[in-house]
XYZ file of C-alpha atoms in Angstrom:
379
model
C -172.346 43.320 33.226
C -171.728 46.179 30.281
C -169.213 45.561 28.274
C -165.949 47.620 28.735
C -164.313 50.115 27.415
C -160.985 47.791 25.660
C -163.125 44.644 25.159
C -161.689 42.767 22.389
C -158.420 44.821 22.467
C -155.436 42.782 23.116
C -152.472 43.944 24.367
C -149.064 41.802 24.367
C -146.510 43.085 26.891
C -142.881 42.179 26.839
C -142.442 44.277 30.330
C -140.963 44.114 34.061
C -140.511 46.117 37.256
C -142.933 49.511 37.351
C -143.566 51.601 34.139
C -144.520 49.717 31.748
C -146.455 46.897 34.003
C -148.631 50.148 35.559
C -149.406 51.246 32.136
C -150.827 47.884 31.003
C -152.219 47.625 34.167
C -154.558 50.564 33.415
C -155.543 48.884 30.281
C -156.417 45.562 31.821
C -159.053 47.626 34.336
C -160.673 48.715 30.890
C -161.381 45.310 30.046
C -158.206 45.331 27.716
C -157.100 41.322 27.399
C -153.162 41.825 28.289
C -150.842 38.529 27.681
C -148.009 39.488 29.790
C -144.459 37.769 28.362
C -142.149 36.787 31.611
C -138.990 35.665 31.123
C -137.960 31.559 32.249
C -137.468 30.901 35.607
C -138.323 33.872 37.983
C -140.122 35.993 35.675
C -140.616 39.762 36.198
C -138.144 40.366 38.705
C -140.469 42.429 40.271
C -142.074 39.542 41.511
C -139.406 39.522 44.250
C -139.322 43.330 45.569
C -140.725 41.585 48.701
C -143.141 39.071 50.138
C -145.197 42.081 52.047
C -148.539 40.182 50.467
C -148.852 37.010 51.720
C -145.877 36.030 50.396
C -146.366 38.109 47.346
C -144.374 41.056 45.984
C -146.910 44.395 46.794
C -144.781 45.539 43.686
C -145.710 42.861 41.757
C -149.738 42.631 42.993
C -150.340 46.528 42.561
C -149.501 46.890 38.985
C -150.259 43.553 37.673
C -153.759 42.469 38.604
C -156.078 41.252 35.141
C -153.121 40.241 32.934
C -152.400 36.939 31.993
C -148.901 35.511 32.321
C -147.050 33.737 29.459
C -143.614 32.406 30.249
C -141.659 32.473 26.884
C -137.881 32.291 25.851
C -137.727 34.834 23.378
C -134.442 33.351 22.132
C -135.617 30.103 21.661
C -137.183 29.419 17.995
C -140.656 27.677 19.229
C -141.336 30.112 21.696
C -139.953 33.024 19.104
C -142.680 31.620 16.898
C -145.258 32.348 19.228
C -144.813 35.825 20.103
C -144.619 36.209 16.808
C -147.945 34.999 16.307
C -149.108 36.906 19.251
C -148.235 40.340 17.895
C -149.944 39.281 14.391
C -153.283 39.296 16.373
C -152.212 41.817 19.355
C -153.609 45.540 19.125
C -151.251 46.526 21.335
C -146.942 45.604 21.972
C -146.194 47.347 24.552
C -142.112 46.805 25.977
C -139.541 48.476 27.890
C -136.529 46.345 26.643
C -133.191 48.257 27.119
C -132.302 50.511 23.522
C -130.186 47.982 21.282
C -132.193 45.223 22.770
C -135.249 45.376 20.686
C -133.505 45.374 17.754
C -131.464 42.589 18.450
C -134.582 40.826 18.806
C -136.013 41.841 15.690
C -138.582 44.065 17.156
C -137.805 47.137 16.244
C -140.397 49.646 15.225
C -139.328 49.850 11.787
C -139.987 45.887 11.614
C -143.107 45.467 13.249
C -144.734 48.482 11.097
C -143.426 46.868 8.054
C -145.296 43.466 8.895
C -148.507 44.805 11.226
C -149.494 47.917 9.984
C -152.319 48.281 12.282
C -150.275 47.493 15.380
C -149.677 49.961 17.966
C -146.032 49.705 19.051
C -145.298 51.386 22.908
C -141.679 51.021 23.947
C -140.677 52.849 27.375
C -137.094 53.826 27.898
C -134.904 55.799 30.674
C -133.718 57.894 28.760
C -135.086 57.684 25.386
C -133.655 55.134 22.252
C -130.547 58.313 21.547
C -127.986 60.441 22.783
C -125.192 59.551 25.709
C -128.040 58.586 28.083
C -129.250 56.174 25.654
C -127.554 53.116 27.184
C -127.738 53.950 30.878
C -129.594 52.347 33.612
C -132.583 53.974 34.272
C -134.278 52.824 38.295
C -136.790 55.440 39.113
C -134.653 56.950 41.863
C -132.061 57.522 39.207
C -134.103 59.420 37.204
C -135.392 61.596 40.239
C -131.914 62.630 40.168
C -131.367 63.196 36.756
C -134.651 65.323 36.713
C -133.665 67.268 39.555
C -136.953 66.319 41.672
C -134.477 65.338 44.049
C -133.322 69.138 44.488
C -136.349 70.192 45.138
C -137.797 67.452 47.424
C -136.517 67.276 51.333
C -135.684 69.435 53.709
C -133.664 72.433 53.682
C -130.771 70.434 54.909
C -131.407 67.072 52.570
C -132.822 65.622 50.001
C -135.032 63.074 50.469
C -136.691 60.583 47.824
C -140.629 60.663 47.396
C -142.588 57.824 49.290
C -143.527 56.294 45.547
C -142.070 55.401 42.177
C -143.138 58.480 40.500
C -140.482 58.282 37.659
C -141.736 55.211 36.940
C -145.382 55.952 37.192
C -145.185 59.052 35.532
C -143.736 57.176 32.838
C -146.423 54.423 32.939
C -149.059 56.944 32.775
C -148.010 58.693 29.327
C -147.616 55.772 28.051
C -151.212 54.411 28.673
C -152.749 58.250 27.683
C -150.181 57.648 24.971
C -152.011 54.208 23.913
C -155.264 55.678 24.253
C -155.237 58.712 21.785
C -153.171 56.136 19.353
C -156.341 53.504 19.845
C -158.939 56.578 19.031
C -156.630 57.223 15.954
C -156.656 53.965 14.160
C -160.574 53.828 14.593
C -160.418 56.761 12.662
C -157.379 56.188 9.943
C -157.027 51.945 10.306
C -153.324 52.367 10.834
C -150.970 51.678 14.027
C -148.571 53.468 14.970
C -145.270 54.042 17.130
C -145.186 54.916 20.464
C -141.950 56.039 22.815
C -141.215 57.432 26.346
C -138.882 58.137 28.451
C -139.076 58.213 32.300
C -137.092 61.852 31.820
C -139.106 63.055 29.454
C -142.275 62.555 31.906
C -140.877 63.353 34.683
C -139.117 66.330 33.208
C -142.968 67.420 32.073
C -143.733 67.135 35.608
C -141.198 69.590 36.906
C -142.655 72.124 34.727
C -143.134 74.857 37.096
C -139.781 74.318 39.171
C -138.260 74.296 35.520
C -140.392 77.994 34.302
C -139.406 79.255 37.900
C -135.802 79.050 37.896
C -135.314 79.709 33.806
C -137.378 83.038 34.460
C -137.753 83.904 37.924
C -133.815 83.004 38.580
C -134.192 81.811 42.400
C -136.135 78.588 41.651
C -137.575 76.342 43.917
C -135.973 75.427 47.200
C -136.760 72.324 49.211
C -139.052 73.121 51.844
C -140.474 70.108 53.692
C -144.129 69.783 54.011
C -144.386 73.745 53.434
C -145.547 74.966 50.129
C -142.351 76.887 48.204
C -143.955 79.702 46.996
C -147.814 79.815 49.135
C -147.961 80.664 52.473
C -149.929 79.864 54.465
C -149.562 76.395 53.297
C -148.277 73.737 55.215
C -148.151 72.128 58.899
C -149.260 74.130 62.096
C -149.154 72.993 65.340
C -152.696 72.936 67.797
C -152.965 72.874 71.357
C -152.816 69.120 71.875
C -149.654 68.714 70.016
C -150.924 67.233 66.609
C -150.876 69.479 63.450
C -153.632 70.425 60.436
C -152.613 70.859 57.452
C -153.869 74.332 55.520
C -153.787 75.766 52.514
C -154.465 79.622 51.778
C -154.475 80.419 48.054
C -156.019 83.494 47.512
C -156.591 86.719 49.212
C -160.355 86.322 49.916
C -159.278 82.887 51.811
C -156.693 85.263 53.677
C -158.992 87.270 55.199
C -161.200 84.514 56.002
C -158.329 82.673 58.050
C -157.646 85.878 59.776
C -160.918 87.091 60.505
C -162.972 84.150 61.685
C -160.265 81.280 62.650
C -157.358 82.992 63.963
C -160.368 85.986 65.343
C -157.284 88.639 64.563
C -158.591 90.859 61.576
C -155.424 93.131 62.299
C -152.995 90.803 60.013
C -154.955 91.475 57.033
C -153.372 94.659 57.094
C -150.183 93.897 58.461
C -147.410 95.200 55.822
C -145.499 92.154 55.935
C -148.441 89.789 55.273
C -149.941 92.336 52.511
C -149.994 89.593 49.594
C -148.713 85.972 48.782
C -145.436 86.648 47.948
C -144.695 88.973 51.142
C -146.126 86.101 53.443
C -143.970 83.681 51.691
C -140.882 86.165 52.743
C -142.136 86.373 55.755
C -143.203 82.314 56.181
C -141.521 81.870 59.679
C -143.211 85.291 60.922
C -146.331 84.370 59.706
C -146.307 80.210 61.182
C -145.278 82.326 64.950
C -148.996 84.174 64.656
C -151.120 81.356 63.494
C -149.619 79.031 66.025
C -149.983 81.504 68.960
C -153.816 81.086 68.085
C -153.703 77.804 67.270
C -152.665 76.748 70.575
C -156.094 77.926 71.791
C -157.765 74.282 70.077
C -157.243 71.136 69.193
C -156.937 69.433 66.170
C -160.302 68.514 65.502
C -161.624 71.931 66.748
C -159.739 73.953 64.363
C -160.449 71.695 61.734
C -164.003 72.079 62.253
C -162.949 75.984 62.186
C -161.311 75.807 58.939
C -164.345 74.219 57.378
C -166.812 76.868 58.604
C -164.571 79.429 56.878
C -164.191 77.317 53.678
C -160.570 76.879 54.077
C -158.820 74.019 52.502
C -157.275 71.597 55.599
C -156.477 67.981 55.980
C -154.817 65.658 58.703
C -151.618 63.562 58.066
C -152.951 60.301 57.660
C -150.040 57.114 57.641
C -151.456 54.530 54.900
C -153.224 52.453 57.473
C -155.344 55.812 57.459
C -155.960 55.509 53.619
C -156.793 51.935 53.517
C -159.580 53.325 56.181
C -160.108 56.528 54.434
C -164.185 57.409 55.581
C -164.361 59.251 52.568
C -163.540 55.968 50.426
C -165.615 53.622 52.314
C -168.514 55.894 52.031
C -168.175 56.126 48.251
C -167.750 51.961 48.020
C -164.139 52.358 46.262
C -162.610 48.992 47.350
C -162.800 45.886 45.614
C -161.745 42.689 45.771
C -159.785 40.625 43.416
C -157.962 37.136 43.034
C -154.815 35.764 43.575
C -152.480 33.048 43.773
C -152.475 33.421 47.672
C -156.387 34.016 48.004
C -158.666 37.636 47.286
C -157.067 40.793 48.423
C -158.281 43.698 49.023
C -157.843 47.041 46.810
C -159.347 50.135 45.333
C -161.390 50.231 42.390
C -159.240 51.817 39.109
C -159.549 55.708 39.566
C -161.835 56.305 36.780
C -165.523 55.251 36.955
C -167.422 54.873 33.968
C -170.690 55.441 34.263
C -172.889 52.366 34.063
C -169.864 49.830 34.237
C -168.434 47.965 37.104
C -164.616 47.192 37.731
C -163.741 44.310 36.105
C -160.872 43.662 39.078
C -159.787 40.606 37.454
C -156.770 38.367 39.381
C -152.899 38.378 39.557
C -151.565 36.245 38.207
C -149.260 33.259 38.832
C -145.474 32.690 36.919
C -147.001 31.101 33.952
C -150.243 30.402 34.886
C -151.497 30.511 31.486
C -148.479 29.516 28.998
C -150.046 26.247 27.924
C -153.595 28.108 27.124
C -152.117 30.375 25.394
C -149.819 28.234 22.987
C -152.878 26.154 22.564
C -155.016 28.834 21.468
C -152.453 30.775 19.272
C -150.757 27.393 17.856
């Protein structure tokens, strides 16, 4: 097999729960060798989210397949000695130790650029290492509030929290983009250097256009459920055998298109109150009343076939058993199988392929399954 992309990049991680476990994650599927440091006892607590996985946590087994676990006390001097050692030959430290904490440790930024100047240092936060957040808890759900995604998320009547940990895996993602670009640069200068984020700082990037539409439009974004808050047509319609497509409209070419060879009534391209985007969004509940009236003439499969003919954009709501037997993945081979403590499971391939290289889906691994190789290799 081809090399990968991080061979011979090693990457210590001093990490638990989501953020900064998906990042190195990511960096593992690139061949990256990452020594993950759990703490005595029970180790990274998100080990016991649940037992959905055969006893597993399907925390624990999505974001930490390839790594190697090392259980260290990081308080006790032989074992302090040893993560020491471990940075002097890591590429990478990548932690999300509470603000205060890393410092007491003597890890702090300042300290490990003073004795590895080619190390690159990654530390994830809540909040960020300042100001009167600095020393808050920071669970993804939390931060969703603090970003205000939970404002815009829901129903008209509620809010409602997203299916996924998207504080946390925004985070996890800048952080590994982060560690990427920093890699590129030392090839280029020899030097390290420090990395930070903060789960509100990505997940405030990711509210971008909620944030540019209420500082300069004034009304902002308004939870909406599955409809689109400012495209319409774009949402859930129901069909004549009671299920519902999904559509999306996004231009005015695609307008006419819906009207004039699905719904077969080229009169609401020129109705006034469906003119252009915005007046269909003002007139959303107007507009669902016509489609539906014609929509109850097919079933779901027949007006998705429909759709398709006219190039518009449609899906059906799928549940995740539906994903795990996605046609569209099976027919492009993107499942793998890797190892774990309780036997192979069963998961997709990392999201980017590289062209000539196969996954290296390397195993999960057990509480400390590879302490004593470690110390005996770094000793």
């Amino acid at each position: 097999m081809p090399a990968q992309p991080l061979d011979g990049i090693t990457v210590v991680a001093l990490e638990q729960a989501v953020a900064a476990p998906f990042a190195t994650r990511q960096l593992a599927d690139l061949g990256a060798r990452v020594i993950k440091v759990e703490r005595p006892g029970r180790g990274d607590f998100a080990r016991e989210y649940d037992r959905e996985v055969k006893g597993m946590s399907a925390y624990f087994v999505w974001i930490n397949r390839g790594k190697e676990s090392v259980v260290l006390d990081v308080k006790d001097d032989a074992d302090r000695a040893l993560l020491d050692t471990l940075l002097a030959r890591a590429d990478v430290f990548v932690h999300n130790l509470a603000p205060g904490a890393v410092d007491r440790l003597g890890l702090s930024a300042d300290t490990l650029r003073a004795g590895h100047p080619r190390l690159i240092n990654c530390a994830i936060t809540g909040y960020g290492d300042r100001g009167p957040y600095r020393d808050k808890k920071a669970y993804d759900l939390l931060v969703q509030c603090e970003a205000g995604l939970l404002s815009i998320t829901g129903s008209p009547e509620e809010p409602a929290r997203p299916g996924i940990s998207i504080a946390d895996i925004a985070g996890g993602m800048y952080a590994y983009t982060g560690i990427l670009t920093a890699l590129y640069e030392r090839e280029r200068t020899g030097a390290g250097t420090d990395l930070s984020v903060s789960l509100l700082d990505a997940l405030g990037e990711w509210m971008g256009h909620p944030y540019f539409a209420q500082a300069y439009g004034g009304s902002g974004v308004v939870r909406s459920g599955a409809r689109h808050p400012s495209i319409s047509p774009y949402g859930a319609y129901a069909c004549g055998d009671g299920a519902q497509v999904f559509l999306s409209v996004q231009n005015d070419r695609e307008w006419i298109a819906l009207c004039e060879r699905v719904v077969g009534r080229p009169e609401l391209v020129r109705d006034a109150r469906f003119a252009d985007n915005p007046l269909r969004r003002t007139h959303d509940e107007e507009l669902t009343a016509e489609l539906e009236r014609s929509f109850a003439g097919h079933t779901a499969d027949g007006l998705v076939a429909l759709l398709d003919a006219a190039g518009i954009a449609n899906a059906r709501l799928r549940d995740v058993a539906g994903l795990a037997d996605h046609p569209q993945l099976a027919a492009r081979e993107r499942w793998g199988e890797f190892g774990s403590p309780v036997g192979p499971l069963r998961g997709l391939l990392p999201p980017v392929e590289v062209a000539g290289r196969q996954a290296a889906l390397r195993p999960v691994p057990a509480l400390g399954e590879h302490t004593e190789a470690v110390r005996a290799e770094f000793s």
